[in-house]
mmCIF file with all atom_site columns, C-alpha atoms in Angstrom:
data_model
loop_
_atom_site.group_PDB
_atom_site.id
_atom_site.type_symbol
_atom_site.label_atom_id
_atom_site.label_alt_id
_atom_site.label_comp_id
_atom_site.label_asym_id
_atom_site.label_entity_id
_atom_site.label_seq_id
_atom_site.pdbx_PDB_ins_code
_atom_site.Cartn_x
_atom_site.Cartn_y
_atom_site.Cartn_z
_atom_site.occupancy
_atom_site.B_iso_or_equiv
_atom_site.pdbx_formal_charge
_atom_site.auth_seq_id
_atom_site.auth_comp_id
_atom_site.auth_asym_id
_atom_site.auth_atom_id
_atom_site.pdbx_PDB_model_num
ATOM 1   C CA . UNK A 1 1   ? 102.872 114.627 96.409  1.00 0.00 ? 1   UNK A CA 1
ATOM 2   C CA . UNK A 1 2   ? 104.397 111.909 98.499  1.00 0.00 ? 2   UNK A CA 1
ATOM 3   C CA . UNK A 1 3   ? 103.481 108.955 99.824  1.00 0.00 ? 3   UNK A CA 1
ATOM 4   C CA . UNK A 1 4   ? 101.163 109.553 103.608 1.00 0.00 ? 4   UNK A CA 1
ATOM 5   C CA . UNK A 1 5   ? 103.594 110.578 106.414 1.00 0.00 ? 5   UNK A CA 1
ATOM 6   C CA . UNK A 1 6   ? 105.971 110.890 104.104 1.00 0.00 ? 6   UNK A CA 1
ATOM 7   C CA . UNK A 1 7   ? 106.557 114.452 103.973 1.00 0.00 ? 7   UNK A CA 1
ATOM 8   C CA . UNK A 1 8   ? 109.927 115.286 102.375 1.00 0.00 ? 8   UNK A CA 1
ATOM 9   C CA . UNK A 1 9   ? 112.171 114.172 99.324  1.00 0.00 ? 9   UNK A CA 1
ATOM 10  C CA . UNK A 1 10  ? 115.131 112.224 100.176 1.00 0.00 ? 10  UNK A CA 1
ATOM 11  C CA . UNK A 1 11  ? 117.602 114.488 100.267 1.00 0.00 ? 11  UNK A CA 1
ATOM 12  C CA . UNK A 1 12  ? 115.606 117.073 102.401 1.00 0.00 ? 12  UNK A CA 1
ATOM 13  C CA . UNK A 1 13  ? 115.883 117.291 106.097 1.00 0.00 ? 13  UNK A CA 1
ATOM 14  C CA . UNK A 1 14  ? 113.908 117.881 108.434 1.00 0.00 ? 14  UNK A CA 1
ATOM 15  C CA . UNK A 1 15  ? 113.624 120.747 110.804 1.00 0.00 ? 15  UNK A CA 1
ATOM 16  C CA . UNK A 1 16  ? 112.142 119.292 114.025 1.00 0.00 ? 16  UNK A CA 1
ATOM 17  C CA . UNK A 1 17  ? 113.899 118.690 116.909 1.00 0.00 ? 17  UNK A CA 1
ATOM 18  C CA . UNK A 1 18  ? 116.871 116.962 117.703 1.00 0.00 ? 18  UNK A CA 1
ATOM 19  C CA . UNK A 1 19  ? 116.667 113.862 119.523 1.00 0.00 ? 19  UNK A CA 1
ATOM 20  C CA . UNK A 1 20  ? 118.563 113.560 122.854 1.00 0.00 ? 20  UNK A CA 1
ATOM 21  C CA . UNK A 1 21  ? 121.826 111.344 123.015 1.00 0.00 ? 21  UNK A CA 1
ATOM 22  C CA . UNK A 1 22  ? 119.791 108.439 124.854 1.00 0.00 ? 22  UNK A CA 1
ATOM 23  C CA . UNK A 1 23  ? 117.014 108.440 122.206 1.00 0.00 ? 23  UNK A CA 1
ATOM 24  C CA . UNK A 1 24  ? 119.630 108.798 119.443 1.00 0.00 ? 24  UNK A CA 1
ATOM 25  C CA . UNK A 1 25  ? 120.676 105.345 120.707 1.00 0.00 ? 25  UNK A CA 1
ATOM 26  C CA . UNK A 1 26  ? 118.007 103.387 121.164 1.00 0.00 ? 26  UNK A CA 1
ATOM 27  C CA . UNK A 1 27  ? 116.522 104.795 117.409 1.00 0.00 ? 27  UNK A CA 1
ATOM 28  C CA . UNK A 1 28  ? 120.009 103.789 116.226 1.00 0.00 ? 28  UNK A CA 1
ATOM 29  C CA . UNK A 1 29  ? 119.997 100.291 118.200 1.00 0.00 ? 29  UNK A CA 1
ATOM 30  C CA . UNK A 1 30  ? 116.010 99.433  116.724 1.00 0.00 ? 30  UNK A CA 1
ATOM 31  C CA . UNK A 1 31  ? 117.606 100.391 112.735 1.00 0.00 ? 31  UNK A CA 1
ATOM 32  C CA . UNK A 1 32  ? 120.405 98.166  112.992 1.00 0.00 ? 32  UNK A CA 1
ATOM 33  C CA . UNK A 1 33  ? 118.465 95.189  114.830 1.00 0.00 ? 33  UNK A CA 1
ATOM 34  C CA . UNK A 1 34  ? 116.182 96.111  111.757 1.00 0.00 ? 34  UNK A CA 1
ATOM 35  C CA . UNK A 1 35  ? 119.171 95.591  109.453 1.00 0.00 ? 35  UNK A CA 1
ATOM 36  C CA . UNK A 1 36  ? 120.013 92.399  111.167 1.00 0.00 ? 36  UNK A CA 1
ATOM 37  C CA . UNK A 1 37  ? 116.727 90.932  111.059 1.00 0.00 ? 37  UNK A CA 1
ATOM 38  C CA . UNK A 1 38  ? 116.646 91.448  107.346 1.00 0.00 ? 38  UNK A CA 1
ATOM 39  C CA . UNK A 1 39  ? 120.437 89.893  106.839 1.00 0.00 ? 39  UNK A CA 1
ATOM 40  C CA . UNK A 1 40  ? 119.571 87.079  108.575 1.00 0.00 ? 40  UNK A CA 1
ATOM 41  C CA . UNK A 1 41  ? 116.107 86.395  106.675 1.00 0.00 ? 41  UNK A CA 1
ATOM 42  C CA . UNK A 1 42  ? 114.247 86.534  110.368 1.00 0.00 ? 42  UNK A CA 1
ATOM 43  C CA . UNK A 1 43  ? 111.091 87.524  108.478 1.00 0.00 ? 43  UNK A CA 1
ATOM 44  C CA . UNK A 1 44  ? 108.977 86.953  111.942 1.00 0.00 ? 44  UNK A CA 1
ATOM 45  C CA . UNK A 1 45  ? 111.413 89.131  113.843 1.00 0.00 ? 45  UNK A CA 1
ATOM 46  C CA . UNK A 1 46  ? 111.338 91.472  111.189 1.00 0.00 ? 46  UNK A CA 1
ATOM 47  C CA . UNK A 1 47  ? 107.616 91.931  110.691 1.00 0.00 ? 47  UNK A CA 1
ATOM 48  C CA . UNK A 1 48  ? 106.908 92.582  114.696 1.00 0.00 ? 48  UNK A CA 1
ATOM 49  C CA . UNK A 1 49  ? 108.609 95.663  114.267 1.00 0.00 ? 49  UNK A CA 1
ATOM 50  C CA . UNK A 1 50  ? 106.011 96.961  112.112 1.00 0.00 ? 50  UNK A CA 1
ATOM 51  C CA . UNK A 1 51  ? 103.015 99.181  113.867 1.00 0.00 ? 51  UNK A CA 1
ATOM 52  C CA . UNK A 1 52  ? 99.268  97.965  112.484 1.00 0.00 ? 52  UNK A CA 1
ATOM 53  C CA . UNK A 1 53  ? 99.305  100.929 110.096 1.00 0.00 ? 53  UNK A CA 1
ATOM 54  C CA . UNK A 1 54  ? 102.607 100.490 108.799 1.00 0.00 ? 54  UNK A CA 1
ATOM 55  C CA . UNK A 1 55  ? 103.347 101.273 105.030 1.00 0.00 ? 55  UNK A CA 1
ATOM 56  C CA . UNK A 1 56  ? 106.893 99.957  103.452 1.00 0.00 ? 56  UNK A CA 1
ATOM 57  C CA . UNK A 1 57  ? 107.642 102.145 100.314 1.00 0.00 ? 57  UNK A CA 1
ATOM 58  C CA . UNK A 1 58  ? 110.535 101.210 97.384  1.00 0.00 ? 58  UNK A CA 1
ATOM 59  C CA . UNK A 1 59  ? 109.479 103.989 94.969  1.00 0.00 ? 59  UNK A CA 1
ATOM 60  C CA . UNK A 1 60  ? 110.588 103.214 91.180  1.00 0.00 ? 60  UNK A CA 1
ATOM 61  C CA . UNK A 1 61  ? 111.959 106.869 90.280  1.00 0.00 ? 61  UNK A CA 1
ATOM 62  C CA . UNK A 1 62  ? 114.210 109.232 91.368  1.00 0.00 ? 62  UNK A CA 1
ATOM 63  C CA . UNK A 1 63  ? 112.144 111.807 93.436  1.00 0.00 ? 63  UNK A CA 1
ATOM 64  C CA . UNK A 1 64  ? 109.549 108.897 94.925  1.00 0.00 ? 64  UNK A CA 1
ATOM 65  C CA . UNK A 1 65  ? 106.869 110.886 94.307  1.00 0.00 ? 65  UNK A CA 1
ATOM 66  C CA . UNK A 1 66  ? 103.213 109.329 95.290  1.00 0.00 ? 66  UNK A CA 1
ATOM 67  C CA . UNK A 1 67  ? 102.651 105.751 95.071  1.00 0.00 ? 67  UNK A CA 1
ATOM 68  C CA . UNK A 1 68  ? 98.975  106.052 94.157  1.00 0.00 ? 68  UNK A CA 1
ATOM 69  C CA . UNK A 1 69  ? 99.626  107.814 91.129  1.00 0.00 ? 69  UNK A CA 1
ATOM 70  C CA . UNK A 1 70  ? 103.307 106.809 89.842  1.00 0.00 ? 70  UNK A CA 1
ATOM 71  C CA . UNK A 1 71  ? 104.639 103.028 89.628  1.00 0.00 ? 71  UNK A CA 1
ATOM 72  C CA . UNK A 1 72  ? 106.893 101.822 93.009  1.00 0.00 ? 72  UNK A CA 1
ATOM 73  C CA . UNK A 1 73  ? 108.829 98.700  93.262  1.00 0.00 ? 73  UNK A CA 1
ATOM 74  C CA . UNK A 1 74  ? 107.016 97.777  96.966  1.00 0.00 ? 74  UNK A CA 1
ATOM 75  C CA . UNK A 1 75  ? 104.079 99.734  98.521  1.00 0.00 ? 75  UNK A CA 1
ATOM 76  C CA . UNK A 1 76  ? 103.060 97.695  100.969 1.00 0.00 ? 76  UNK A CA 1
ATOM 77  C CA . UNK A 1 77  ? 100.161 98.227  104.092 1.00 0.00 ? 77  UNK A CA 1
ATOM 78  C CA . UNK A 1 78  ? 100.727 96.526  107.187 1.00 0.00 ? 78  UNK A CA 1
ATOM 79  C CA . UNK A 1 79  ? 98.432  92.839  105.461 1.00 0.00 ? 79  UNK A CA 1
ATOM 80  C CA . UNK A 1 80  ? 100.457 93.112  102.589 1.00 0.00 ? 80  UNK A CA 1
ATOM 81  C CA . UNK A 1 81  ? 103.704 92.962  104.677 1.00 0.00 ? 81  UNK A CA 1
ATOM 82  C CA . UNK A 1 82  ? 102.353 89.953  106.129 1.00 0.00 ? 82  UNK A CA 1
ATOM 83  C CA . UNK A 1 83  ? 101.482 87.874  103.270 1.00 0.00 ? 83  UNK A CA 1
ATOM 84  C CA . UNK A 1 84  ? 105.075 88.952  101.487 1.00 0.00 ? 84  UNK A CA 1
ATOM 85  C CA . UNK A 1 85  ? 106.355 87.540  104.345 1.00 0.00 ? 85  UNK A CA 1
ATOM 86  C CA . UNK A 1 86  ? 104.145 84.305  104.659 1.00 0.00 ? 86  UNK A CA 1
ATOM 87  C CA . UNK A 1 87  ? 105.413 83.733  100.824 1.00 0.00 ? 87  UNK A CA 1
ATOM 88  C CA . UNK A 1 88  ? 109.285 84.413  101.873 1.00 0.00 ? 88  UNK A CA 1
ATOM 89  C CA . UNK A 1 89  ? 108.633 81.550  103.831 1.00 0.00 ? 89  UNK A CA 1
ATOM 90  C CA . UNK A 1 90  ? 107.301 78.620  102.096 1.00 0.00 ? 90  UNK A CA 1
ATOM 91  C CA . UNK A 1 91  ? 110.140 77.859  100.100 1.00 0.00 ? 91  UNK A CA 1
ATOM 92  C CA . UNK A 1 92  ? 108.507 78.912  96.771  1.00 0.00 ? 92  UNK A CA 1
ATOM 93  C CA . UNK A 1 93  ? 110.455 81.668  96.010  1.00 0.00 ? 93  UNK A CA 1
ATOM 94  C CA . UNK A 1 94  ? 112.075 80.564  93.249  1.00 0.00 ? 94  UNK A CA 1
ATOM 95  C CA . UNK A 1 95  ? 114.379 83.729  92.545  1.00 0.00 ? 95  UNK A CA 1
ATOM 96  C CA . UNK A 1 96  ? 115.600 83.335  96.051  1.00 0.00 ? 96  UNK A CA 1
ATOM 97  C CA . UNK A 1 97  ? 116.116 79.215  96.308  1.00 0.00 ? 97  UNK A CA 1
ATOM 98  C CA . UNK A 1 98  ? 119.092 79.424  97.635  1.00 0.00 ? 98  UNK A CA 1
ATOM 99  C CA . UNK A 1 99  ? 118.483 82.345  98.971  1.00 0.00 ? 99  UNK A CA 1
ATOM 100 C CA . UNK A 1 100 ? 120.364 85.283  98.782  1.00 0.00 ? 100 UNK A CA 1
ATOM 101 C CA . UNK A 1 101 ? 123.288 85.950  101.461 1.00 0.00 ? 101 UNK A CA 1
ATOM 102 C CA . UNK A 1 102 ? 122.917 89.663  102.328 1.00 0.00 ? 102 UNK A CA 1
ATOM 103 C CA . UNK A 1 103 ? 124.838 92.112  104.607 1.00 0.00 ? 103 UNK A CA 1
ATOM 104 C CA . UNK A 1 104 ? 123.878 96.088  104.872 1.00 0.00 ? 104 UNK A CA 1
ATOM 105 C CA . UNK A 1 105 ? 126.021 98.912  106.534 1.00 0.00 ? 105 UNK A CA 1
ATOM 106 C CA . UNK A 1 106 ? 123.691 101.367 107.919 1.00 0.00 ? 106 UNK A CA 1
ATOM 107 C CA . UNK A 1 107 ? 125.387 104.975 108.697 1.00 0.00 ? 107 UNK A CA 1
ATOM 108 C CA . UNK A 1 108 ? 124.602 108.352 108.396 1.00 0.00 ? 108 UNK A CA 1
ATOM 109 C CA . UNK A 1 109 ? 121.376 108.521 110.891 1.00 0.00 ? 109 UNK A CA 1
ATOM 110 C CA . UNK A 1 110 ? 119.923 111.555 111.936 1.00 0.00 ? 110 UNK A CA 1
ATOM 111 C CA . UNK A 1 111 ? 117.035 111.668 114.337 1.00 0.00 ? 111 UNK A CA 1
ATOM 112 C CA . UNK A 1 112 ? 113.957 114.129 115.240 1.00 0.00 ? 112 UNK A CA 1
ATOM 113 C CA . UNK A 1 113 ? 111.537 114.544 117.672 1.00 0.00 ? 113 UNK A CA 1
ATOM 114 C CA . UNK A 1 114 ? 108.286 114.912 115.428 1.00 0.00 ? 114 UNK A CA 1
ATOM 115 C CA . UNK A 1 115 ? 105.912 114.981 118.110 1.00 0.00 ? 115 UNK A CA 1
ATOM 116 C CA . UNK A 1 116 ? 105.502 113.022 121.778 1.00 0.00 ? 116 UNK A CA 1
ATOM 117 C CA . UNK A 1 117 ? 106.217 109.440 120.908 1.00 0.00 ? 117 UNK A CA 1
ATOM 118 C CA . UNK A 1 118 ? 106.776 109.890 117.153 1.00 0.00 ? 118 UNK A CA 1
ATOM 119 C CA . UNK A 1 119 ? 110.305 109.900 115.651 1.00 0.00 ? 119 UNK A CA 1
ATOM 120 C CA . UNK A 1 120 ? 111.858 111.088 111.888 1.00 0.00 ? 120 UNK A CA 1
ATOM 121 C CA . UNK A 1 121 ? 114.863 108.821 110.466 1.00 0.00 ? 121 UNK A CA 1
ATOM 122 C CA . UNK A 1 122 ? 117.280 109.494 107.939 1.00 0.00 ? 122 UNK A CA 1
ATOM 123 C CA . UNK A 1 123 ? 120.226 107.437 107.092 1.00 0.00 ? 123 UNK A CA 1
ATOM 124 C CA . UNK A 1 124 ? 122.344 106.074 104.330 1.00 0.00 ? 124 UNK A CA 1
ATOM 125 C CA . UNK A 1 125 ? 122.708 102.303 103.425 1.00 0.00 ? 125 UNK A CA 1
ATOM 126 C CA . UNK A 1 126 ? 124.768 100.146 101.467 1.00 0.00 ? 126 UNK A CA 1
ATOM 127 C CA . UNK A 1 127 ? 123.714 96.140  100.820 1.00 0.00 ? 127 UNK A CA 1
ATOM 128 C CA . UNK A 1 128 ? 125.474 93.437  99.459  1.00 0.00 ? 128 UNK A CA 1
ATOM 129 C CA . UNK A 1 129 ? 123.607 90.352  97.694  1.00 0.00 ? 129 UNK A CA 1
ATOM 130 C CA . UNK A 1 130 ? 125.163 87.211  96.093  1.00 0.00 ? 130 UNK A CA 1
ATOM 131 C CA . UNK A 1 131 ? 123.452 84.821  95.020  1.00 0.00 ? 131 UNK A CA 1
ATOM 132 C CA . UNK A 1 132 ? 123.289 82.749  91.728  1.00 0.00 ? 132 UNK A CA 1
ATOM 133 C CA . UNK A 1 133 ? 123.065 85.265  89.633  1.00 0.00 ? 133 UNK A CA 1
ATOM 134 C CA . UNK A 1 134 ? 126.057 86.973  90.989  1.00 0.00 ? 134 UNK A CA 1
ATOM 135 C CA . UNK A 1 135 ? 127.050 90.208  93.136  1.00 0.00 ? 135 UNK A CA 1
ATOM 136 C CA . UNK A 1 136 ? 124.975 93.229  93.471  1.00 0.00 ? 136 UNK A CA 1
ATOM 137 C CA . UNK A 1 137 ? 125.651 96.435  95.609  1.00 0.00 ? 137 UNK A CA 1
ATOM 138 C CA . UNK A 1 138 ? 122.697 98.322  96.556  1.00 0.00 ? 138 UNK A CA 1
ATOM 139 C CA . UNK A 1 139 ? 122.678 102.002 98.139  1.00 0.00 ? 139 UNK A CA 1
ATOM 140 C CA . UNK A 1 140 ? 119.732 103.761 99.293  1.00 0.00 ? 140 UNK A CA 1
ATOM 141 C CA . UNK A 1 141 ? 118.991 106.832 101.272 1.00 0.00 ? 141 UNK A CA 1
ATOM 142 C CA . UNK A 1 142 ? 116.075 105.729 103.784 1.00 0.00 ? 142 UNK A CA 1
ATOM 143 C CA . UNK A 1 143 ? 113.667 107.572 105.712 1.00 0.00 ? 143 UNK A CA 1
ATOM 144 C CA . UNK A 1 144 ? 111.920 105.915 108.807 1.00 0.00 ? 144 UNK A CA 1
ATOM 145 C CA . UNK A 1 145 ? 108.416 107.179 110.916 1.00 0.00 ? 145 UNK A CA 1
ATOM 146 C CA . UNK A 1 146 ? 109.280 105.548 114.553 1.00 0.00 ? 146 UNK A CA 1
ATOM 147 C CA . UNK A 1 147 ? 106.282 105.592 116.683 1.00 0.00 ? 147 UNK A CA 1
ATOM 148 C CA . UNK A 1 148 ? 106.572 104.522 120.948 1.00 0.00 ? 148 UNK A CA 1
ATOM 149 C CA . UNK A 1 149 ? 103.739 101.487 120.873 1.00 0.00 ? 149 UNK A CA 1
ATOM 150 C CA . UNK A 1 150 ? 103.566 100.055 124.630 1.00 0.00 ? 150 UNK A CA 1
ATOM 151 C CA . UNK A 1 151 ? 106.836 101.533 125.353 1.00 0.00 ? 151 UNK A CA 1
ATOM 152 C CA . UNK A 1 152 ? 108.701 100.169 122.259 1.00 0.00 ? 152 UNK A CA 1
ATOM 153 C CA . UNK A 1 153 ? 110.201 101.489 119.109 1.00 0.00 ? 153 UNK A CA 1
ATOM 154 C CA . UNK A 1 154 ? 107.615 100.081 115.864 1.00 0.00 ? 154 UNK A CA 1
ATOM 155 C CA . UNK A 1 155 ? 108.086 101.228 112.497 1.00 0.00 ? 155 UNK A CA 1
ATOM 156 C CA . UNK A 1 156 ? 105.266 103.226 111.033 1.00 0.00 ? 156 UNK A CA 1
ATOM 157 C CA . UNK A 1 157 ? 106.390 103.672 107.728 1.00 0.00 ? 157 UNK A CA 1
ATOM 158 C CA . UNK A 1 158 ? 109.855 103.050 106.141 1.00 0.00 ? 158 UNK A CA 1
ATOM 159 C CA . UNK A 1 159 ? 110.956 104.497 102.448 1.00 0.00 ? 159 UNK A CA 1
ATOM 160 C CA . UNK A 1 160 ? 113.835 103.215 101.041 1.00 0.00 ? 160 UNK A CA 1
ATOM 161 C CA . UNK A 1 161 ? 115.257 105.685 97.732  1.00 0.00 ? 161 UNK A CA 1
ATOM 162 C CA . UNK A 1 162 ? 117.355 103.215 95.777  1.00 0.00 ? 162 UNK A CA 1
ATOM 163 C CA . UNK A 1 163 ? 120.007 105.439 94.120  1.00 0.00 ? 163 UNK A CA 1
ATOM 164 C CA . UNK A 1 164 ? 119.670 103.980 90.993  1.00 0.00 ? 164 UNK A CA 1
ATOM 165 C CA . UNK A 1 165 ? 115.970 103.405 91.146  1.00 0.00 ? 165 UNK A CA 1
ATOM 166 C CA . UNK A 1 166 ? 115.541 105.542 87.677  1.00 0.00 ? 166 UNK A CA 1
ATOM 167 C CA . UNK A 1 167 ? 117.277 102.570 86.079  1.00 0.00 ? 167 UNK A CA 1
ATOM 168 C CA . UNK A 1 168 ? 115.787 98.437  85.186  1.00 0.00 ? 168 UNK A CA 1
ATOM 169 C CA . UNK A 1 169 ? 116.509 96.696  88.570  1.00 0.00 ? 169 UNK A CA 1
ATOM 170 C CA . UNK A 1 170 ? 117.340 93.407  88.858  1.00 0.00 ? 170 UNK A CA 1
ATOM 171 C CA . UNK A 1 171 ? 114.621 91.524  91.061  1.00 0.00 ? 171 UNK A CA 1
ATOM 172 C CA . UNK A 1 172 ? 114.415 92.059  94.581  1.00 0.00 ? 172 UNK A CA 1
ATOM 173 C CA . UNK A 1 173 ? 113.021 88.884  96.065  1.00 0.00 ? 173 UNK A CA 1
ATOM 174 C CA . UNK A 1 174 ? 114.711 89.909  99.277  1.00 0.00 ? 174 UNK A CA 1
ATOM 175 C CA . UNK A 1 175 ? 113.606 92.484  101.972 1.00 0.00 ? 175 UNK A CA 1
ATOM 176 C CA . UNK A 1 176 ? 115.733 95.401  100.886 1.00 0.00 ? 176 UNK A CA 1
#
């Protein structure tokens, strides 16, 4: 079982169809403004890309099966979002005063047409932290559900598969 509108393991595909070049663009532009929001801890940039419904998923094991029955690292609805966000802000993060300087490469992304207005993404990403404690290098494989709201790309839900999520993490007081 997986987490809802999550339909497939991360290293499944999906068999829906392709998107055109001009939507494969503008999906590709909205993940790496996504990316870029996150690097540059624009938390209120970052959160209006979220739709209402939204649901942000870090599962803590391999296959990130379902969230309601197995322990994640974040599973998040659309308030919670919010309020990890309002607490990003105040200053009283304490594992992220200073906060951490973070860069991803995003690559890899494949897009489908689910449905009118409703968009599959796959792709591969790499981010750097330092901080105090050090260097880490993170890779994930992460799936996005892109829904058209008033004519504008909005993430509906977003999975992130840590490759190494089967292992003790260090903390992740950052928006990975």
């Amino acid at each position: 079982m997986v987490v809802p509108g999550d339909t497939k393991a991360p290293n499944k595909m999906a068999s829906p169809q392709p998107a055109s070049l001009a939507l494969y663009q503008e999906v590709s532009q909205f993940v790496y403004r996504e990316a870029q929001f996150q690097d540059e801890h624009l938390y209120d940039h970052w959160e209006a890309l979220w739709t209402d419904d939204a649901i942000y998923w870090v599962p803590a094991n391999v296959d990130g099966m379902d969230p309601e029955k197995e322990m994640s690292i974040i599973y998040d609805n659309r308030s919670r979002i919010a309020l990890r966000i309002r607490q990003l802000k105040t200053g009283k993060r304490f594992a992220q005063e200073p906060r951490s300087k973070v860069r991803r490469v995003v690559s890899n992304l494949e897009v489908s047409v689910l449905s009118e207005g409703e968009y599959e993404v796959w792709c591969n990403a790499i981010v750097f932290e330092a901080n105090l404690r050090g260097e880490q290098i993170w890779s994930s494989r992460n799936r996005y559900l892109l829904r058209r709201e008033n004519d504008e790309l909005k993430m509906a839900r977003k999975s992130v598969y840590l490759t190494n999520n089967d292992r003790a993490l260090y903390t992740l007081a950052f928006l990975i």
